[in-house]
Tab-separated table of C-alpha atoms and ligand atoms in Angstrom:
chain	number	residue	atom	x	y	z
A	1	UNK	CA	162.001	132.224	138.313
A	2	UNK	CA	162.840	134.451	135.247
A	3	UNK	CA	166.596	133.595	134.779
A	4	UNK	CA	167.435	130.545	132.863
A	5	UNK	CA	170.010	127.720	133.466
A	6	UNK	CA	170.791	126.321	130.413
A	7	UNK	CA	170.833	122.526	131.291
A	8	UNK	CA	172.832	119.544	129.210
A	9	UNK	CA	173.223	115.839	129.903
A	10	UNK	CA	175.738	113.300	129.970
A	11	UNK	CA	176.194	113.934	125.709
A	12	UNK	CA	176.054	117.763	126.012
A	13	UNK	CA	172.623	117.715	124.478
A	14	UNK	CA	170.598	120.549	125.979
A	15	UNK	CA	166.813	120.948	126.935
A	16	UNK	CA	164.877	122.704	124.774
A	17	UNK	CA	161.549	120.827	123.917
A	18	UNK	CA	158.855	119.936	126.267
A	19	UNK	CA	156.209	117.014	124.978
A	20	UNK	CA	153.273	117.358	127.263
A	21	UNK	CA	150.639	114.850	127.401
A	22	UNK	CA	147.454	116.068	128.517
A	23	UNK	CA	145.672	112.453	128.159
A	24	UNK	CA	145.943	109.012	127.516
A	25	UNK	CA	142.715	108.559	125.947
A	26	UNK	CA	141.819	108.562	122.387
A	27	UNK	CA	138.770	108.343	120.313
A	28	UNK	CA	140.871	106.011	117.904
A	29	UNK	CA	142.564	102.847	117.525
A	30	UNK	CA	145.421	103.587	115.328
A	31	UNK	CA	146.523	100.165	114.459
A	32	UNK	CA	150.721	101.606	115.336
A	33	UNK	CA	149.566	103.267	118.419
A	34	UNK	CA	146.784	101.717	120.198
A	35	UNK	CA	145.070	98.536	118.582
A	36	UNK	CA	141.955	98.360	119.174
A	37	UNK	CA	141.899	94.266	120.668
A	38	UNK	CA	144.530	95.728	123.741
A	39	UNK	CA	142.854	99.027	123.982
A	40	UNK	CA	139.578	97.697	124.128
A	41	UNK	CA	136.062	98.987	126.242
A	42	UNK	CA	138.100	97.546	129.567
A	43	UNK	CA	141.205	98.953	129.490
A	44	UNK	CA	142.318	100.363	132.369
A	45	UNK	CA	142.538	104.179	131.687
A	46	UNK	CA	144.118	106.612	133.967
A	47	UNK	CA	141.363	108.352	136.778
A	48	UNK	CA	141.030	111.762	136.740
A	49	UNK	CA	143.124	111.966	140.312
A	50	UNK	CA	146.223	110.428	138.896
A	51	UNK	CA	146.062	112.955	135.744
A	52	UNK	CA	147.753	116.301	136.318
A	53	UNK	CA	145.550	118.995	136.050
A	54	UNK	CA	145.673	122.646	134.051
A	55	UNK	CA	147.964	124.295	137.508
A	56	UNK	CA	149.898	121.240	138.090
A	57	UNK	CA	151.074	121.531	134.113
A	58	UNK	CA	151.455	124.829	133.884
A	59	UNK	CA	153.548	124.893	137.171
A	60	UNK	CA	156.105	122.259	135.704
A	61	UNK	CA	156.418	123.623	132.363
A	62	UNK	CA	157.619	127.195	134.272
A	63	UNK	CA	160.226	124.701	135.772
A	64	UNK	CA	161.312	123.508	132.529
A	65	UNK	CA	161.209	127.031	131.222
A	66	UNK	CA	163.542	128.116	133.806
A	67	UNK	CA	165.764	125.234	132.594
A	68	UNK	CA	165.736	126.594	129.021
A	69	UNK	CA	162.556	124.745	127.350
A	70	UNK	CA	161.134	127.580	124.581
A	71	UNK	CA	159.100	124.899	122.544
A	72	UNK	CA	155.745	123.379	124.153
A	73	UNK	CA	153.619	120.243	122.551
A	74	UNK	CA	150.309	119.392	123.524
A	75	UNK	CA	149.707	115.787	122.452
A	76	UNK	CA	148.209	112.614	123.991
A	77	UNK	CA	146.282	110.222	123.602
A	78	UNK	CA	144.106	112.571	121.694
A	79	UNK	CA	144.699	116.047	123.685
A	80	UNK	CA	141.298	117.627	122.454
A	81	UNK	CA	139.524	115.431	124.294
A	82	UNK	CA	140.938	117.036	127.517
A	83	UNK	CA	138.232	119.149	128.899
A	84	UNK	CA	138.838	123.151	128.897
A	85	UNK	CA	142.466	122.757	126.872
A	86	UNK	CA	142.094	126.401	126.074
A	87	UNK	CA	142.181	127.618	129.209
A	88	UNK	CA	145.657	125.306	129.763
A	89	UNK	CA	147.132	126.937	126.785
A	90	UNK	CA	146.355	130.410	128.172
A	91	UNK	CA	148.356	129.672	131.052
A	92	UNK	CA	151.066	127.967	129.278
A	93	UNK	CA	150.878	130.950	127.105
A	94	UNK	CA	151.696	133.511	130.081
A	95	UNK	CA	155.318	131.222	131.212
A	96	UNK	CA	158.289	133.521	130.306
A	97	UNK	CA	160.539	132.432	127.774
A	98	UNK	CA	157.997	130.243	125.724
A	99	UNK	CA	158.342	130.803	122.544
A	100	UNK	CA	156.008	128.429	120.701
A	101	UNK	CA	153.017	126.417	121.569
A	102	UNK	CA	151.922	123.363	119.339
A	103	UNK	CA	149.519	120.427	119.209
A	104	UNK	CA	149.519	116.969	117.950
A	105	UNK	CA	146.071	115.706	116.897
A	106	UNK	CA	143.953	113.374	115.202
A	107	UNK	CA	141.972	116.504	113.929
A	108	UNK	CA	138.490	115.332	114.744
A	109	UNK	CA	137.524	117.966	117.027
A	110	UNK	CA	139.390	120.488	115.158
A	111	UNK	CA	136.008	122.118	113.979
A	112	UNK	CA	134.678	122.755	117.424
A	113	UNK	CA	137.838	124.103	118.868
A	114	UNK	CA	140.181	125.696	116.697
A	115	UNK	CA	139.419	129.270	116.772
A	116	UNK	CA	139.371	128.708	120.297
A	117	UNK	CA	142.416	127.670	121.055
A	118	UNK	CA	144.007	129.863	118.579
A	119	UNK	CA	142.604	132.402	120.782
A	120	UNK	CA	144.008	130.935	124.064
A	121	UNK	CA	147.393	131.486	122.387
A	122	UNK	CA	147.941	128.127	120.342
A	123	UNK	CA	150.537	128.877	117.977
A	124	UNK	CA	150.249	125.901	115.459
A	125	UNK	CA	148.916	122.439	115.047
A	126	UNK	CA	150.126	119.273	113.467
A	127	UNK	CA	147.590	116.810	112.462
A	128	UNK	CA	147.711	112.805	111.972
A	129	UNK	CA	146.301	111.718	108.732
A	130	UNK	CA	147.538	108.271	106.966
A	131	UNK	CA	146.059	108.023	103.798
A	132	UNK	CA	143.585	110.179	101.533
A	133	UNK	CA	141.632	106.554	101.136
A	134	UNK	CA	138.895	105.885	103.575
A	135	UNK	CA	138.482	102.469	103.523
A	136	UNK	CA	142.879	102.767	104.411
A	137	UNK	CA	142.667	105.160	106.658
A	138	UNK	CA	139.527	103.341	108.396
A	139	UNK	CA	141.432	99.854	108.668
A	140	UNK	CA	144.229	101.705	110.292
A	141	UNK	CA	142.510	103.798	112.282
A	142	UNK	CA	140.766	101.280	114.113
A	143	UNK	CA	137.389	102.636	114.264
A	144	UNK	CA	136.686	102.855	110.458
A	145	UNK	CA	136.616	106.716	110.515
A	146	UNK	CA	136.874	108.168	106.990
A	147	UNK	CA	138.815	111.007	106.027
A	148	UNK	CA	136.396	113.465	105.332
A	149	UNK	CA	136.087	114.166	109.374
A	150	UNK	CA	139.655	114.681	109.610
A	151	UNK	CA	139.981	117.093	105.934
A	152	UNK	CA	137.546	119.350	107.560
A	153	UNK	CA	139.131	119.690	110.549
A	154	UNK	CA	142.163	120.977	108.757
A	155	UNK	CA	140.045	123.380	106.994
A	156	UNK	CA	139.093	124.535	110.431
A	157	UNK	CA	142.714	124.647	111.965
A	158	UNK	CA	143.726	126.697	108.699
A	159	UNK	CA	140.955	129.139	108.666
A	160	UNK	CA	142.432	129.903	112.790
A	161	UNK	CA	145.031	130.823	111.434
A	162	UNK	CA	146.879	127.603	113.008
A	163	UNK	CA	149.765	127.852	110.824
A	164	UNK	CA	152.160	126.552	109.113
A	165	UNK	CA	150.522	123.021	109.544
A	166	UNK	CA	151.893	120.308	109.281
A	167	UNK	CA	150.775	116.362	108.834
A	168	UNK	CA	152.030	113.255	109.803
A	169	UNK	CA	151.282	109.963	107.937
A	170	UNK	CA	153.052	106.802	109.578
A	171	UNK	CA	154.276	104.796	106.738
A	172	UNK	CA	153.881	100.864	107.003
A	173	UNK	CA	154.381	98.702	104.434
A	174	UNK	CA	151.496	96.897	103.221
A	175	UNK	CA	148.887	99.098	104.620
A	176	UNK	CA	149.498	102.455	103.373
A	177	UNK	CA	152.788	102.475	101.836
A	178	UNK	CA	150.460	102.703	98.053
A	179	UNK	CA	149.310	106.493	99.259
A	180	UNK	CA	152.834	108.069	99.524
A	181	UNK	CA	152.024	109.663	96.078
A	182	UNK	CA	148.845	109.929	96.609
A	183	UNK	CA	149.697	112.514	100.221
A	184	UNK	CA	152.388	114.404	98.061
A	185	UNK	CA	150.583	115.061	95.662
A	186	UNK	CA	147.182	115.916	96.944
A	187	UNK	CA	149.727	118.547	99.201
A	188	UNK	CA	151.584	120.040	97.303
A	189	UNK	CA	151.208	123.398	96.701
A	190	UNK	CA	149.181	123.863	99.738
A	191	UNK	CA	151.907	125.328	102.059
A	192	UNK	CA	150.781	122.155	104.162
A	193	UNK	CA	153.922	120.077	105.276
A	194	UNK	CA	153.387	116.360	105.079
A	195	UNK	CA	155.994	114.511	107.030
A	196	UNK	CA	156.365	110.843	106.419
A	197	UNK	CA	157.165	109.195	109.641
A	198	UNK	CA	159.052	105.753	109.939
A	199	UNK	CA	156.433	102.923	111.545
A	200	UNK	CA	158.473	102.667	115.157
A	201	UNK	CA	158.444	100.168	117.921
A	202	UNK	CA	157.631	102.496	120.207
A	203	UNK	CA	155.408	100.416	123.552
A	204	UNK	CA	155.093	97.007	122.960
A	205	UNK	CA	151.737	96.278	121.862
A	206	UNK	CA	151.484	97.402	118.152
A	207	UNK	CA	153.281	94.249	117.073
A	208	UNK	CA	156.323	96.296	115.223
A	209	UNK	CA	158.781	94.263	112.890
A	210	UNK	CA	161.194	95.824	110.465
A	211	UNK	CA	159.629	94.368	107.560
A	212	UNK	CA	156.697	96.740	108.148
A	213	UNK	CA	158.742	99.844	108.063
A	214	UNK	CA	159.455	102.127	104.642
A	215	UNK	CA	162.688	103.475	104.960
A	216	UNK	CA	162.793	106.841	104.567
A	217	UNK	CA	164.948	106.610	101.598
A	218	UNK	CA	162.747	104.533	99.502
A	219	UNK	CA	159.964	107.654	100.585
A	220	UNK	CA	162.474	110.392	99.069
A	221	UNK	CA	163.261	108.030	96.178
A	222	UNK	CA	159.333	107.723	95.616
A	223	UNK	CA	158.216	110.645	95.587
A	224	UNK	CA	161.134	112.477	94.161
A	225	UNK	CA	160.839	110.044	91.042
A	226	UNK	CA	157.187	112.101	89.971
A	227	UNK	CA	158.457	115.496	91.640
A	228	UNK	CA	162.107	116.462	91.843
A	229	UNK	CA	163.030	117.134	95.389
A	230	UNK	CA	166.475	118.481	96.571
A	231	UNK	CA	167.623	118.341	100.360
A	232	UNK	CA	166.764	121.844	102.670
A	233	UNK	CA	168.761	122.405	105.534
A	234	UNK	CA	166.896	122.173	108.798
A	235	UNK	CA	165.100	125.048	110.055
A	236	UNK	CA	166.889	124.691	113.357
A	237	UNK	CA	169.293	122.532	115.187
A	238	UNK	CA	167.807	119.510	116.492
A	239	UNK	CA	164.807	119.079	114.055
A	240	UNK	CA	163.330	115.794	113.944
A	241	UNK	CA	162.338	115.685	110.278
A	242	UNK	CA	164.933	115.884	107.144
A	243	UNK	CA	163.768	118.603	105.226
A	244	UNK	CA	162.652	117.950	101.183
A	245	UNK	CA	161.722	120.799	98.650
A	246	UNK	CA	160.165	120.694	95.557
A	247	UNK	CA	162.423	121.647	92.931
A	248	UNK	CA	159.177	123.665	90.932
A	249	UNK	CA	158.785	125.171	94.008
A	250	UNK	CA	155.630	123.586	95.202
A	251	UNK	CA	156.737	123.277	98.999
A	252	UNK	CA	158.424	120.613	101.198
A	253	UNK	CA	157.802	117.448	102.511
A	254	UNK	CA	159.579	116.258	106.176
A	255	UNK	CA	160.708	112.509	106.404
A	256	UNK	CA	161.390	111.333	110.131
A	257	UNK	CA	163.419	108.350	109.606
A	258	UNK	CA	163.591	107.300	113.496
A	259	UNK	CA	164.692	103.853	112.520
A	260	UNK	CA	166.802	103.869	109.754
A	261	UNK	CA	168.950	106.994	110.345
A	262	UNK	CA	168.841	108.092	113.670
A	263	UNK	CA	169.230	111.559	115.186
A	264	UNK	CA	169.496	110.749	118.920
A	265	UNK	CA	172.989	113.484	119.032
A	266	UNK	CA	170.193	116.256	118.470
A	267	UNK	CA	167.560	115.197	120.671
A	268	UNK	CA	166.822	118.085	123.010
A	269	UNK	CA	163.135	116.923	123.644
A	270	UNK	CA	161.558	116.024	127.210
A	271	UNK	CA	158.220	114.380	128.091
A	272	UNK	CA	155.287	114.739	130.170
A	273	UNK	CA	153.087	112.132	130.998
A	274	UNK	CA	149.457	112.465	131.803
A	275	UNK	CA	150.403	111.011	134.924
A	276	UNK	CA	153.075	113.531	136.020
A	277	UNK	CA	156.071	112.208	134.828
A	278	UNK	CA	159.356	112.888	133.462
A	279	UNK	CA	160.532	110.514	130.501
A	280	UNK	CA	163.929	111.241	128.946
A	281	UNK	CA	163.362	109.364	125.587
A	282	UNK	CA	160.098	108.216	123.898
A	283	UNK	CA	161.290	104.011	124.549
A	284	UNK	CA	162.017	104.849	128.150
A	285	UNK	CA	160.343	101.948	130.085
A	286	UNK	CA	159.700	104.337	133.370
A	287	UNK	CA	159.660	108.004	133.694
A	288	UNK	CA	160.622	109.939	136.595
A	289	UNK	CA	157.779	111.077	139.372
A	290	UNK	CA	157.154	114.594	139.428
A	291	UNK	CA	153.786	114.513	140.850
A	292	UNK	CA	154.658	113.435	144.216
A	293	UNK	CA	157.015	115.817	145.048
A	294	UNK	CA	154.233	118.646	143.562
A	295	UNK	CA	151.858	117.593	145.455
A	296	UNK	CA	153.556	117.393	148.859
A	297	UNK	CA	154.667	120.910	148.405
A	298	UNK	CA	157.988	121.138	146.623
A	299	UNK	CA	159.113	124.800	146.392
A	300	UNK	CA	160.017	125.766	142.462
A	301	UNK	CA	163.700	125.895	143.352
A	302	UNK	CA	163.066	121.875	144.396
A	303	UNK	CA	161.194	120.774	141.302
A	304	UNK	CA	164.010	122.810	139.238
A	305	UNK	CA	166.842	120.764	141.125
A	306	UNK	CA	164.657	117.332	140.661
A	307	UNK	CA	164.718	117.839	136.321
A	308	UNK	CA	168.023	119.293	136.091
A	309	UNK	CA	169.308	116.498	137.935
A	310	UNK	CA	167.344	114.064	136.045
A	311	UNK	CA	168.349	115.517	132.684
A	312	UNK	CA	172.120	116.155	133.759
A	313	UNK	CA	171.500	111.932	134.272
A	314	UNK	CA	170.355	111.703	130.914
A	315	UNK	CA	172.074	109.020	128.304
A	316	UNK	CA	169.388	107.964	126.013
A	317	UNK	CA	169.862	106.830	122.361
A	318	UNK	CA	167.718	103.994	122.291
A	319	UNK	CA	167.617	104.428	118.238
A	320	UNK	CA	171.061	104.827	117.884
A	321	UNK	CA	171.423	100.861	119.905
A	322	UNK	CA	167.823	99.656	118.569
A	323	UNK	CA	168.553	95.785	117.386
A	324	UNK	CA	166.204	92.432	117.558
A	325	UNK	CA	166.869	92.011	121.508
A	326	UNK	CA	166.016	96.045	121.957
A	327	UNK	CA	162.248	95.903	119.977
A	328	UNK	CA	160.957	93.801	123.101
A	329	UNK	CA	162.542	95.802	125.518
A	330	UNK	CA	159.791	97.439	128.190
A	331	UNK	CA	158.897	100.545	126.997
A	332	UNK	CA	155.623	102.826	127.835
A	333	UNK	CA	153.154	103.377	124.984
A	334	UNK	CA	153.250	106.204	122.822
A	335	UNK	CA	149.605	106.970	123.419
A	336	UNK	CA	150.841	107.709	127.216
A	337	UNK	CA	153.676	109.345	126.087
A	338	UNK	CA	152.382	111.443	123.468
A	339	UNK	CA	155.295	110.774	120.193
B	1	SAM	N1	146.300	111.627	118.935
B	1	SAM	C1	147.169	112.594	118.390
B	1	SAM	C2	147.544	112.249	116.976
B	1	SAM	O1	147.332	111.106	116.557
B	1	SAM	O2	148.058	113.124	116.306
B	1	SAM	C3	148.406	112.857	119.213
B	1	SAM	C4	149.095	111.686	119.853
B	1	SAM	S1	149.879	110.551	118.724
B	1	SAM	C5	150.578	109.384	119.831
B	1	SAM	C6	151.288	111.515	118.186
B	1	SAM	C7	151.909	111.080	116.877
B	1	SAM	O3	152.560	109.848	117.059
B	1	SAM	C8	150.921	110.884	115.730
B	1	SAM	O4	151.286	111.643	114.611
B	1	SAM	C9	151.031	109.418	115.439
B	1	SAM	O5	150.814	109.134	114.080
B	1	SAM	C10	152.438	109.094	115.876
B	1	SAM	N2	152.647	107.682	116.181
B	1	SAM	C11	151.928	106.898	117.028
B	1	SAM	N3	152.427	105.639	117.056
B	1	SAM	C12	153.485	105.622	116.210
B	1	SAM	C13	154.407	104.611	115.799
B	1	SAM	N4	154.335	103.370	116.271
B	1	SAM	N5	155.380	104.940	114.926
B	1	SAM	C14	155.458	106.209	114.442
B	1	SAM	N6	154.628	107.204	114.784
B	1	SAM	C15	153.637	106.916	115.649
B	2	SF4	FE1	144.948	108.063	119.037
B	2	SF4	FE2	146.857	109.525	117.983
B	2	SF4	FE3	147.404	107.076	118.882
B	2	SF4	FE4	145.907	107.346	116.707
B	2	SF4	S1	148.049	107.956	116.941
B	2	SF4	S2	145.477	106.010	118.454
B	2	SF4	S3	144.824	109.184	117.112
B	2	SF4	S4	146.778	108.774	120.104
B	3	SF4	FE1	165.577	111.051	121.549
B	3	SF4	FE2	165.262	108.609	122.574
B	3	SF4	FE3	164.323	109.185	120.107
B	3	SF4	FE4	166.966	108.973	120.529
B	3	SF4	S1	165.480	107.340	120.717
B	3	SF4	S2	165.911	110.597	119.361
B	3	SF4	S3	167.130	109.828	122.634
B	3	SF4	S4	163.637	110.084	122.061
């Protein structure tokens, strides 16, 4: 499979990204993402069987590669908790016509594993940190972790060379909406990218309302009040965050505004679940099974004409229609998903 059929759906939006999850478990409770009272010590996790493993994943993103994905993300759950991920990225790293590998993470394990999946072929990572204040950052991560864990494992993920990095804080009003500043500022300068992300109502079991989100705006208005910022054009067509530089020059900041100015015309991004299956939009409420057909023997040319079909299918802009009557709308958790 080395030639590539450039896919688009019903809006002419092509396939480009591929969102992997490689777990659903986490070793947080991120108050947005997976509170800690559902998510508790009985909580039905996936078994190992029903999780795809390393050849299953790397057979399906080859699919998608042949279907014109360039852009892989490793997420989860918390993907470095998935047993030998280094050895997944190698393979991932031999699929013709991938052009860049990323990972999502909580950054905890980033000391034990950087260098080695830098080595495996990991381009870059992105980590998940909400506030610079512990006793924040413990409340919302649901298991009272401080940040010092976390600032070290970005140490370790820029000594790998796992560059440019980039950080996510999920802004919700009330909790850590006092720290905008505080992120900018402690950032700047750094060559680190902090991206403020819009609280969303992604699953239904972190209790979203629109009084907890800070619009994006009032984030640009924030911090450009103590630091000039002008708009950037995006880096590429498609790209989630609106782009912010420093007018001294001290870098950029990313604001994903997901719910208060949408950008479902670009979206060009597919997901994997742990599971094995295909969702078309991160508030899908099912995905579509991949894992069956791979494991009773569908030839490449059949899993290829399963997605493209799928994705030729494909009419989601659940942002773009979001309202009261869409927030408790079915939808699978982001910790399954992966964001
Ligand atoms: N565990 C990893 C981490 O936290 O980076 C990867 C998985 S996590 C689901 C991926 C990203 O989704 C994280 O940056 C997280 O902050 C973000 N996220 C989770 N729930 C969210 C929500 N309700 N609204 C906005 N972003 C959310
Ligand atoms: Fe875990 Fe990431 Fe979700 Fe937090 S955001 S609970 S770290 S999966
Ligand atoms: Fe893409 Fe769905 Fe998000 Fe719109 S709501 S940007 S279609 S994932």
């Amino acid at each position: 499979m080395t030639d590539v059929t450039h896919v688009k759906d019903t809006r002419g939006r092509r396939l480009r990204d591929l969102r992997i999850s490689v777990t659903d478990r986490c070793n947080l409770r991120c108050n947005y993402c997976m509170p800690a009272d559902v998510f508790g010590p009985d909580y039905p996790f996936l078994p190992r069987k029903e999780i795809l493993d390393h050849e299953e994943i790397a057979r399906i993103a080859r699919v998608f590669a042949s279907l014109g994905v360039t852009k892989l993300r490793l997420t989860g759950g918390e993907p470095l908790l998935r047993r030998d991920l280094d050895q997944l990225i190698t393979m991932l790293r031999g699929i013709p016509g991938i052009e860049d590998i990323a990972l999502t993470t909580n950054g905890l394990l980033l000391p034990a594993f950087a260098r080695k999946l830098k080595d495996a072929g990991l381009d870059r990572v992105t980590v998940s940190l909400d506030s610079l204040d512990d006793a924040v950052f413990g409340r919302m991560n649901g298991k009272g972790v401080g940040t010092a864990p976390v600032l070290k494992g970005i140490d370790s993920a820029i000594q790998a060379g796992l560059t440019p990095l980039k950080l996510n804080m999920v802004v919700k009003r009330g909790e850590n909406d006092t720290e905008i500043e505080a992120m900018a500022r402690r950032w700047r300068g750094t060559g680190i990218i902090v991206r403020f992300i819009e609280f969303m109502d992604v699953g239904t079991k972190n209790g979203w309302r629109m009084d907890d989100v800070v619009p994006a705006r009032e984030i640009v208005q924030r911090i450009n009040a103590r630091w000039p910022l002008e708009s950037a054009d995006p880096n590429y067509q498609g790209e989630v965050a609106s782009r912010w530089r420093y007018k001294d020059g001290q870098g950029e900041i990313g604001v994903i505004s997901s719910v208060t100015n949408t950008f479902c015309g670009d979206c060009t991004r597919a997901r994997l679940s742990a599971r094995g299956e295909l969702y078309t939009c991160l508030f899908a409420a099912k995905g579509h099974d991949i894992k069956t057909p791979l494991r009773a023997g569908a030839t490449d040319y059949e899993l290829q004409t399963l997605v493209e079909n799928v994705w030729k299918r494909r009419d989601d802009r659940y942002s773009e229609i979001r309202n009261e009557s869409t927030v408790g709308l079915p939808k699978a958790e982001m910790s399954y998903l992966g964001g």
